[in-house]
PDB file of C-alpha atoms and ligand atoms in Angstrom:
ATOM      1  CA  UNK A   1     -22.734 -87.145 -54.696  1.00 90.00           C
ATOM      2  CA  UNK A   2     -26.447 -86.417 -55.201  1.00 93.00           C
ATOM      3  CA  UNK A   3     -27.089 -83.305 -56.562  1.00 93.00           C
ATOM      4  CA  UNK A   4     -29.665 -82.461 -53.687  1.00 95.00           C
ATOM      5  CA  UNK A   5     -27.218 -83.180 -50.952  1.00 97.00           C
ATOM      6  CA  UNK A   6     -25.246 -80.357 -49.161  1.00 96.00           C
ATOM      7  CA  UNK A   7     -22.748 -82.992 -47.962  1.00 97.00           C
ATOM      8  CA  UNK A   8     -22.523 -86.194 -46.242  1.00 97.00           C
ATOM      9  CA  UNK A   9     -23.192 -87.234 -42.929  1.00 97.00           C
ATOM     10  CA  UNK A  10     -21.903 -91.041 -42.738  1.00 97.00           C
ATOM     11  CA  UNK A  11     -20.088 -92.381 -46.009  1.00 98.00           C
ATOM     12  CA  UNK A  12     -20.736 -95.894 -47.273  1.00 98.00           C
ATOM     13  CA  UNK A  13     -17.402 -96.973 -45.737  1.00 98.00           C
ATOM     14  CA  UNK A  14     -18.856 -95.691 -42.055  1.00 98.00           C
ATOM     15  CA  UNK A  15     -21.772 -97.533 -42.781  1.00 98.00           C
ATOM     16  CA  UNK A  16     -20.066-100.848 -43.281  1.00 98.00           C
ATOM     17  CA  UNK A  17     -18.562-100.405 -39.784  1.00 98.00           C
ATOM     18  CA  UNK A  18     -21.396 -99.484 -37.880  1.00 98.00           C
ATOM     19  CA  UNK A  19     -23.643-102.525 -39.233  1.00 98.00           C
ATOM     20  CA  UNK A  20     -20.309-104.554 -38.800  1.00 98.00           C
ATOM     21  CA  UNK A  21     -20.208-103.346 -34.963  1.00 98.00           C
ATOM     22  CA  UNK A  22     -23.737-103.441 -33.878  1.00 98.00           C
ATOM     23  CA  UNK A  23     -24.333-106.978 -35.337  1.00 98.00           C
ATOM     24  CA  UNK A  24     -21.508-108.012 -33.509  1.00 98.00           C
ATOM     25  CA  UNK A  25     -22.531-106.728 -30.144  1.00 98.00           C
ATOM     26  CA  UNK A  26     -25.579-107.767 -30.530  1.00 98.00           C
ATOM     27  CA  UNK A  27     -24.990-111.231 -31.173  1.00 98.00           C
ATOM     28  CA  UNK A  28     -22.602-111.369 -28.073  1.00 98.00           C
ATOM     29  CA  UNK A  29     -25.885-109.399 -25.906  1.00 98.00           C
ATOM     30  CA  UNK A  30     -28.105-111.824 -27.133  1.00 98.00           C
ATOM     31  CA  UNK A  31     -26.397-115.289 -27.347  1.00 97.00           C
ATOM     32  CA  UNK A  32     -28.428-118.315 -26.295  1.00 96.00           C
ATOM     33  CA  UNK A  33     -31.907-115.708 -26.078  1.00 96.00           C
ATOM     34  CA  UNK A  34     -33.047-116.609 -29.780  1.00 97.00           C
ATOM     35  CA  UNK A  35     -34.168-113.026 -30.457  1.00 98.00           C
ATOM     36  CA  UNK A  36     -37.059-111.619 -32.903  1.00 98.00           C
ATOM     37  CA  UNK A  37     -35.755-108.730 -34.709  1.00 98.00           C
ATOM     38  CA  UNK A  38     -38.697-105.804 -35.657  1.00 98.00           C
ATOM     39  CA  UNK A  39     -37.857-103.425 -38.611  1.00 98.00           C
ATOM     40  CA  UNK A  40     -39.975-100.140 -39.138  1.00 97.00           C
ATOM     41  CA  UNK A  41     -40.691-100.271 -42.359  1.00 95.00           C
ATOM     42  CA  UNK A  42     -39.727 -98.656 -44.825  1.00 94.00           C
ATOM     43  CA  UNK A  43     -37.183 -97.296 -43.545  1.00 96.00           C
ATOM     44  CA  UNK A  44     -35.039 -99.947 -41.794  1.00 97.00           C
ATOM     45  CA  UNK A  45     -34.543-101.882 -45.004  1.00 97.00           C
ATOM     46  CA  UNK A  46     -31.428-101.420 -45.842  1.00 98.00           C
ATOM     47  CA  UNK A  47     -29.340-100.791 -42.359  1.00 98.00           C
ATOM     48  CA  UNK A  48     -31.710-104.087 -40.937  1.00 98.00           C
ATOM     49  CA  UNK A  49     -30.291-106.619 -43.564  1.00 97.00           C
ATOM     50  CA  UNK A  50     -26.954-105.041 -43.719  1.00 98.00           C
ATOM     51  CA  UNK A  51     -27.207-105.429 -39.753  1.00 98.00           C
ATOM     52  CA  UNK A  52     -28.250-109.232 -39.977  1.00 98.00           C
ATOM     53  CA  UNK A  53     -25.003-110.301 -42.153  1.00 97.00           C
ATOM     54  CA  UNK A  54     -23.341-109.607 -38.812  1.00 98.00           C
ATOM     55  CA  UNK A  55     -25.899-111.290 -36.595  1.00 98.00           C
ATOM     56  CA  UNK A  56     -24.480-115.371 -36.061  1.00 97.00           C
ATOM     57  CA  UNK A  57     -26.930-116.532 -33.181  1.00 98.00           C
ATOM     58  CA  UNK A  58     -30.959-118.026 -33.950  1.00 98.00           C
ATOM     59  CA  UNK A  59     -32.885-115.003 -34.136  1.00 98.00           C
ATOM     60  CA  UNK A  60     -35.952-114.440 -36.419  1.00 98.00           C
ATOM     61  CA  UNK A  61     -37.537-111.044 -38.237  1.00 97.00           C
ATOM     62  CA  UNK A  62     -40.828-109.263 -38.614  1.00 97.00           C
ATOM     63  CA  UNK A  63     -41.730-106.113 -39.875  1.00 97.00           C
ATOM     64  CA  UNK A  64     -44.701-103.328 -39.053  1.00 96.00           C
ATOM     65  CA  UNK A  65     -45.655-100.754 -40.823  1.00 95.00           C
ATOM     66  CA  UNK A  66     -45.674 -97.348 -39.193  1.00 88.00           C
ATOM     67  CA  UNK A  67     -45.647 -93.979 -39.875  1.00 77.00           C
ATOM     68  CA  UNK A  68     -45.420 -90.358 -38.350  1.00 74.00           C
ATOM     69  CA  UNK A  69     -43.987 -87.955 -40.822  1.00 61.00           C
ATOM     70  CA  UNK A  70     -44.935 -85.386 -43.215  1.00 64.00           C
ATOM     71  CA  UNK A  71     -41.853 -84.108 -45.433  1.00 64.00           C
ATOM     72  CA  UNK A  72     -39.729 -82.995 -42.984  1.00 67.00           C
ATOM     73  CA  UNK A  73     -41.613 -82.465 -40.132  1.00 70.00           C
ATOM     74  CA  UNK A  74     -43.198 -85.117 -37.222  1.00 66.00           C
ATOM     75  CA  UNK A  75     -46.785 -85.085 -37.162  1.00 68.00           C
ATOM     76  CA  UNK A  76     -46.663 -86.228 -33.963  1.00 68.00           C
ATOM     77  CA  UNK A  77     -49.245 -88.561 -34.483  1.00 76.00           C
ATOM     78  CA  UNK A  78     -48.036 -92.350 -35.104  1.00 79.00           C
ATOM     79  CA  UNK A  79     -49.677 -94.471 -37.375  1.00 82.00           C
ATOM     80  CA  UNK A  80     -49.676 -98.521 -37.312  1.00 86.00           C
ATOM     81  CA  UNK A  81     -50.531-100.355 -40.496  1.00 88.00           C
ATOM     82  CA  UNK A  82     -51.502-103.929 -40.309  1.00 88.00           C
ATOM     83  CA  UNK A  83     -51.277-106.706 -37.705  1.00 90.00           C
ATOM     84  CA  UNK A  84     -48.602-106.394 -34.664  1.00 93.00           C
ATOM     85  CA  UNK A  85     -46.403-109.674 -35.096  1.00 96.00           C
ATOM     86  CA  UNK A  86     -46.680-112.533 -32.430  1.00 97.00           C
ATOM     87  CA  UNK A  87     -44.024-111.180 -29.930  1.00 98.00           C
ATOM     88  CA  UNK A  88     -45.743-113.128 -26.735  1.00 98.00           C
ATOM     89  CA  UNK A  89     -42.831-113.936 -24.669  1.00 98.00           C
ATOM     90  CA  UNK A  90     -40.321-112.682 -27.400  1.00 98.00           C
ATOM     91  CA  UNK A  91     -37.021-110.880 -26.541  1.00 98.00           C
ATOM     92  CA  UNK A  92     -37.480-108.086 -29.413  1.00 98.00           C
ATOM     93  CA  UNK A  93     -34.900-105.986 -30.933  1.00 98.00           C
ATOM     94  CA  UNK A  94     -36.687-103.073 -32.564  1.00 98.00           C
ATOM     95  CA  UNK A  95     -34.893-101.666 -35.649  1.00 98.00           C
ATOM     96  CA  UNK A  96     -35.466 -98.176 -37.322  1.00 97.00           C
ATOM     97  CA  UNK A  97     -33.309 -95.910 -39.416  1.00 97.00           C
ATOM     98  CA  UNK A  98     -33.118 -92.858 -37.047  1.00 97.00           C
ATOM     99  CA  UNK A  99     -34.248 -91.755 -33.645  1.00 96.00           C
ATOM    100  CA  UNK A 100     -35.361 -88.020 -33.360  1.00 94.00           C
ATOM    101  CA  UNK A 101     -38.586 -86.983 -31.132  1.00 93.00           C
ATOM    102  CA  UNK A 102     -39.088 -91.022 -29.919  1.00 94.00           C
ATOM    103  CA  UNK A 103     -42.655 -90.768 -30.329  1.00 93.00           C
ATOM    104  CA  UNK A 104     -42.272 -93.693 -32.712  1.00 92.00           C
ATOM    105  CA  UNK A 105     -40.616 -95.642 -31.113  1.00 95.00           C
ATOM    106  CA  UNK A 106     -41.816 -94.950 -27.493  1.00 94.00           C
ATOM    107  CA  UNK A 107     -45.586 -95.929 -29.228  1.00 92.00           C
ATOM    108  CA  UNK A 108     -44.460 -98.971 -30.644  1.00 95.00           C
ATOM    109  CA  UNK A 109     -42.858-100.194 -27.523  1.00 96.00           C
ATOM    110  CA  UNK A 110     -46.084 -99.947 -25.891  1.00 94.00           C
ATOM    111  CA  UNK A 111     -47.927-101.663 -28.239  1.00 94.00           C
ATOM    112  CA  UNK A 112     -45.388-104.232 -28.167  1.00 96.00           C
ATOM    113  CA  UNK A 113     -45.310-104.939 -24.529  1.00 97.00           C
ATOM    114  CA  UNK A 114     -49.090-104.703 -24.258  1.00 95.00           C
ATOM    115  CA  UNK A 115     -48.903-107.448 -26.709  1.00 96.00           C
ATOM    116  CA  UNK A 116     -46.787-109.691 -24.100  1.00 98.00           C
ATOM    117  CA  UNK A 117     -42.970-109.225 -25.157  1.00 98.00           C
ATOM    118  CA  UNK A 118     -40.942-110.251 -22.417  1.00 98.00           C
ATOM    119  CA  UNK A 119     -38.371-106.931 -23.443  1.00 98.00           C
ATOM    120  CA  UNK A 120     -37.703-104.998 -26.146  1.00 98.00           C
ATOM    121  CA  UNK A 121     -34.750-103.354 -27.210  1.00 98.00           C
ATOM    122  CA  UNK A 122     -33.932-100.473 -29.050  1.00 98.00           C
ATOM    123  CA  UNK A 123     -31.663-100.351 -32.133  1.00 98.00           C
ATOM    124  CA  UNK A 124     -31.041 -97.158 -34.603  1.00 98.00           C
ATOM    125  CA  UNK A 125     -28.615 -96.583 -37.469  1.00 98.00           C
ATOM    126  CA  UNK A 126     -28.933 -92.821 -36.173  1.00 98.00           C
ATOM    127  CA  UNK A 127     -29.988 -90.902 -32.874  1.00 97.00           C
ATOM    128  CA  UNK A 128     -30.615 -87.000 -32.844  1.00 96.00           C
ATOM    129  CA  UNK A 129     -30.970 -86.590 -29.239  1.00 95.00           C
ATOM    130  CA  UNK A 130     -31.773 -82.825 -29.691  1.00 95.00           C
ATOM    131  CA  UNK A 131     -35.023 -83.522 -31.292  1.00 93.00           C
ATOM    132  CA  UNK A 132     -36.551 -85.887 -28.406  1.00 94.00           C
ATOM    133  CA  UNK A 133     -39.388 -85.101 -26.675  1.00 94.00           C
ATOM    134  CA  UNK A 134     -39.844 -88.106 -24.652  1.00 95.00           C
ATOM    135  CA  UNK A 135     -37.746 -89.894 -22.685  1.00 95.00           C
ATOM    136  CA  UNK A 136     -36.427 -92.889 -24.471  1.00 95.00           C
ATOM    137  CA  UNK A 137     -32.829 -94.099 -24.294  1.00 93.00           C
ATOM    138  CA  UNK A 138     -31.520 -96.948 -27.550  1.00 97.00           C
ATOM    139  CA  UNK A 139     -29.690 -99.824 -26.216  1.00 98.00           C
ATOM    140  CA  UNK A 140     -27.419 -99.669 -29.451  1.00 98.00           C
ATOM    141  CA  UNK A 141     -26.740 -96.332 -32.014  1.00 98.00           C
ATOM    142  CA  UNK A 142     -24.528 -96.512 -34.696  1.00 98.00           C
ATOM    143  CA  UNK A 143     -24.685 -92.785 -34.983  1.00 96.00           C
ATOM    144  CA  UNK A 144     -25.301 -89.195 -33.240  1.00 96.00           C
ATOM    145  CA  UNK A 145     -26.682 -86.966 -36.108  1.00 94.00           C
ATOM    146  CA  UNK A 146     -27.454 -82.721 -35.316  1.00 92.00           C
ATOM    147  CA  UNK A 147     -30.857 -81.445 -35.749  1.00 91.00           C
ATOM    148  CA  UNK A 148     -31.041 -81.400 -39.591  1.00 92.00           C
ATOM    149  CA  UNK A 149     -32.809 -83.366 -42.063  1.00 93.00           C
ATOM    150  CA  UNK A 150     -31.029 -86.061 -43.597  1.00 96.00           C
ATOM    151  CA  UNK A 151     -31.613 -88.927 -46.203  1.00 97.00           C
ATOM    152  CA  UNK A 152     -30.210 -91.899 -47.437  1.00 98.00           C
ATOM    153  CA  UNK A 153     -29.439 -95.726 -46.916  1.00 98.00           C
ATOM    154  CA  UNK A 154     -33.110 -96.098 -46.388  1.00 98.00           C
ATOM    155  CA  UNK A 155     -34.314 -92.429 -45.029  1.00 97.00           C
ATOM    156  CA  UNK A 156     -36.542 -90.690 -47.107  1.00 96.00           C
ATOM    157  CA  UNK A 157     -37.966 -87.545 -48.169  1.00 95.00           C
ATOM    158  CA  UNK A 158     -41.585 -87.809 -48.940  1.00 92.00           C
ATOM    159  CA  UNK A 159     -40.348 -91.179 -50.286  1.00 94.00           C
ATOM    160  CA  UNK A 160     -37.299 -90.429 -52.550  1.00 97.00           C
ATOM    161  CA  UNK A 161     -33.837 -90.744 -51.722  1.00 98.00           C
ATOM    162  CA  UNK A 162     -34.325 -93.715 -50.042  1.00 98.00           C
ATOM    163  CA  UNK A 163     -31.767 -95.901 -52.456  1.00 98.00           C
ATOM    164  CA  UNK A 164     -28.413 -93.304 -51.542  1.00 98.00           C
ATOM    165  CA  UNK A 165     -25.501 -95.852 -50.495  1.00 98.00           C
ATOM    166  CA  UNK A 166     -24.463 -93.385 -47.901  1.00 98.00           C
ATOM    167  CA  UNK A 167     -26.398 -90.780 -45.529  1.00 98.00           C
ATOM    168  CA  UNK A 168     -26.489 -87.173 -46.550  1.00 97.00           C
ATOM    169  CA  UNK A 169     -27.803 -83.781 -45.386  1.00 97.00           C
ATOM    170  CA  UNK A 170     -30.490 -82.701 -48.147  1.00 95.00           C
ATOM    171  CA  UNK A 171     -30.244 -79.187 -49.166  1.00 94.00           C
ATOM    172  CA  UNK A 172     -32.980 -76.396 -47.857  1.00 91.00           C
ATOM    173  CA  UNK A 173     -33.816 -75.518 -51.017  1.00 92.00           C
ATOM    174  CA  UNK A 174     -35.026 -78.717 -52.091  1.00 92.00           C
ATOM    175  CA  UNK A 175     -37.761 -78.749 -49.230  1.00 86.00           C
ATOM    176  CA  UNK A 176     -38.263 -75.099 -48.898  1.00 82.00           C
ATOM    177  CA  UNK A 177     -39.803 -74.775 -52.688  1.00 68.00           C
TER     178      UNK A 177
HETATM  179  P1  IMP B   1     -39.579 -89.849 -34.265  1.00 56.70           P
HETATM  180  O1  IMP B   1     -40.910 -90.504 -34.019  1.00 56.70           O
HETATM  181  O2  IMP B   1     -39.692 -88.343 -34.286  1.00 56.70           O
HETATM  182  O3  IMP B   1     -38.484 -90.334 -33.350  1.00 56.70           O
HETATM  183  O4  IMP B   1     -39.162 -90.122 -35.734  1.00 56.70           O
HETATM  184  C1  IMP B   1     -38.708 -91.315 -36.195  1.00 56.70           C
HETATM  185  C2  IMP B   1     -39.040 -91.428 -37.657  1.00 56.70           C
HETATM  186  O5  IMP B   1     -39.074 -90.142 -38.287  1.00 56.70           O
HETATM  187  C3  IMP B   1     -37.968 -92.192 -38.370  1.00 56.70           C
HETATM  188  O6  IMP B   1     -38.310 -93.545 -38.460  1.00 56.70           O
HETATM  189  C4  IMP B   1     -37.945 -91.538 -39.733  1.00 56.70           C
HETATM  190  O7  IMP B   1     -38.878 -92.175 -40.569  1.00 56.70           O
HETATM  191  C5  IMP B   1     -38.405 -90.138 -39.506  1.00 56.70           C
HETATM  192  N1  IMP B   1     -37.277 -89.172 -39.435  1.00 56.70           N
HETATM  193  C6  IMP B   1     -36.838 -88.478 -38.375  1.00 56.70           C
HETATM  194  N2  IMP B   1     -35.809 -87.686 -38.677  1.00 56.70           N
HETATM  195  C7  IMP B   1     -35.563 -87.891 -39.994  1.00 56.70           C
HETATM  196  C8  IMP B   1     -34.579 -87.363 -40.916  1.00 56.70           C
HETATM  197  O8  IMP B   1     -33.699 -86.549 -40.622  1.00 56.70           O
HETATM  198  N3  IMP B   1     -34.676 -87.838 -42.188  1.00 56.70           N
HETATM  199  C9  IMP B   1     -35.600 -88.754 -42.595  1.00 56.70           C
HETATM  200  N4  IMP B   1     -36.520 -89.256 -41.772  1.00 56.70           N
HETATM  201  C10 IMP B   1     -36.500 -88.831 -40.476  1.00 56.70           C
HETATM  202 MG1   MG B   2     -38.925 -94.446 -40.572  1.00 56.70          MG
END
């Protein structure tokens, strides 16, 4: 383990059977509807193509930029890089790595249906429903997390950690300096 992590949250091995079970329910929700998956970059990397080894109907994948944090904390204030992907009459599954005040993903839902997606879905690797401060339920969650600040398997801090195989809490003192 990491020297910076107090302990782990979801091993590798838990990993493999989340992706494994949200691929597979997905591709039974979604048969014959030729989704367009949408990963949050930069975040979703890792749990979106471990997610689409398990995903066996016609689908297709874009990514957007976006971004609302600052170390540890939401700035409450979501930013959109670059162009919003053709979604006009798409069913869109929206990937990100974790779920906590939903102002991310409430803000790109928007956007997404004032761009003319027929629905959009939600699906995180993690949710930490104490966090939320609006009201936005995820179709598909491979994992509750508590209010603390984790990294790994694609989550960051201020853009390291990123490349952990598993997810893990990071110690205080590493952000507290
Ligand atoms: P929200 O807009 O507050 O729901 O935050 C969602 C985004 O915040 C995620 O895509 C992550 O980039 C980031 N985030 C929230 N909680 C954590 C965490 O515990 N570790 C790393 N990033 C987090
Ligand atoms: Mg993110």
């Amino acid at each position: 383990m990491h020297d910076d992590i107090k302990k782990i949250s979801v091993s590798e091995q838990e990993i493999k059977e989340i992706v494994k079970r949200l691929g597979t329910s997905i591709s039974k929700d979604f048969a014959g509807k030729k989704p367009l998956f949408i990963g949050l970059l930069k975040g979703c990397i890792p749990f979106m193509s471990d997610l689409l080894k398990y995903v066996d109907i016609e689908c297709t994948m874009e990514y957007m930029k976006v971004s609302s944090y600052d170390g540890t904390k939401s700035t409450g204030c979501v930013k959109v890089d670059g162009k919003t992907p053709d979604v006009l009459g798409r069913e869109v599954i929206l990937i990100d790595d974790i779920l906590d005040t939903g102002r991310t993903l409430d803000s790109v839902k928007k956007l997404l249906f004032e761009a003319g997606a027929k629905s959009v879905t939600i699906c995180v690797l993690l949710d930490k429903p104490e966090g939320r401060v609006v009201d936005i339920t995820p179709a598909y969650v491979g994992g509750l997390v508590p209010n603390e600040f984790v990294v790994g398997y694609g989550l960051d801090y201020n853009e390291i950690y990123r490349n952990l195989p598993y997810i893990g809490v990071l110690k205080e003192e590493v952000y507290k300096k």
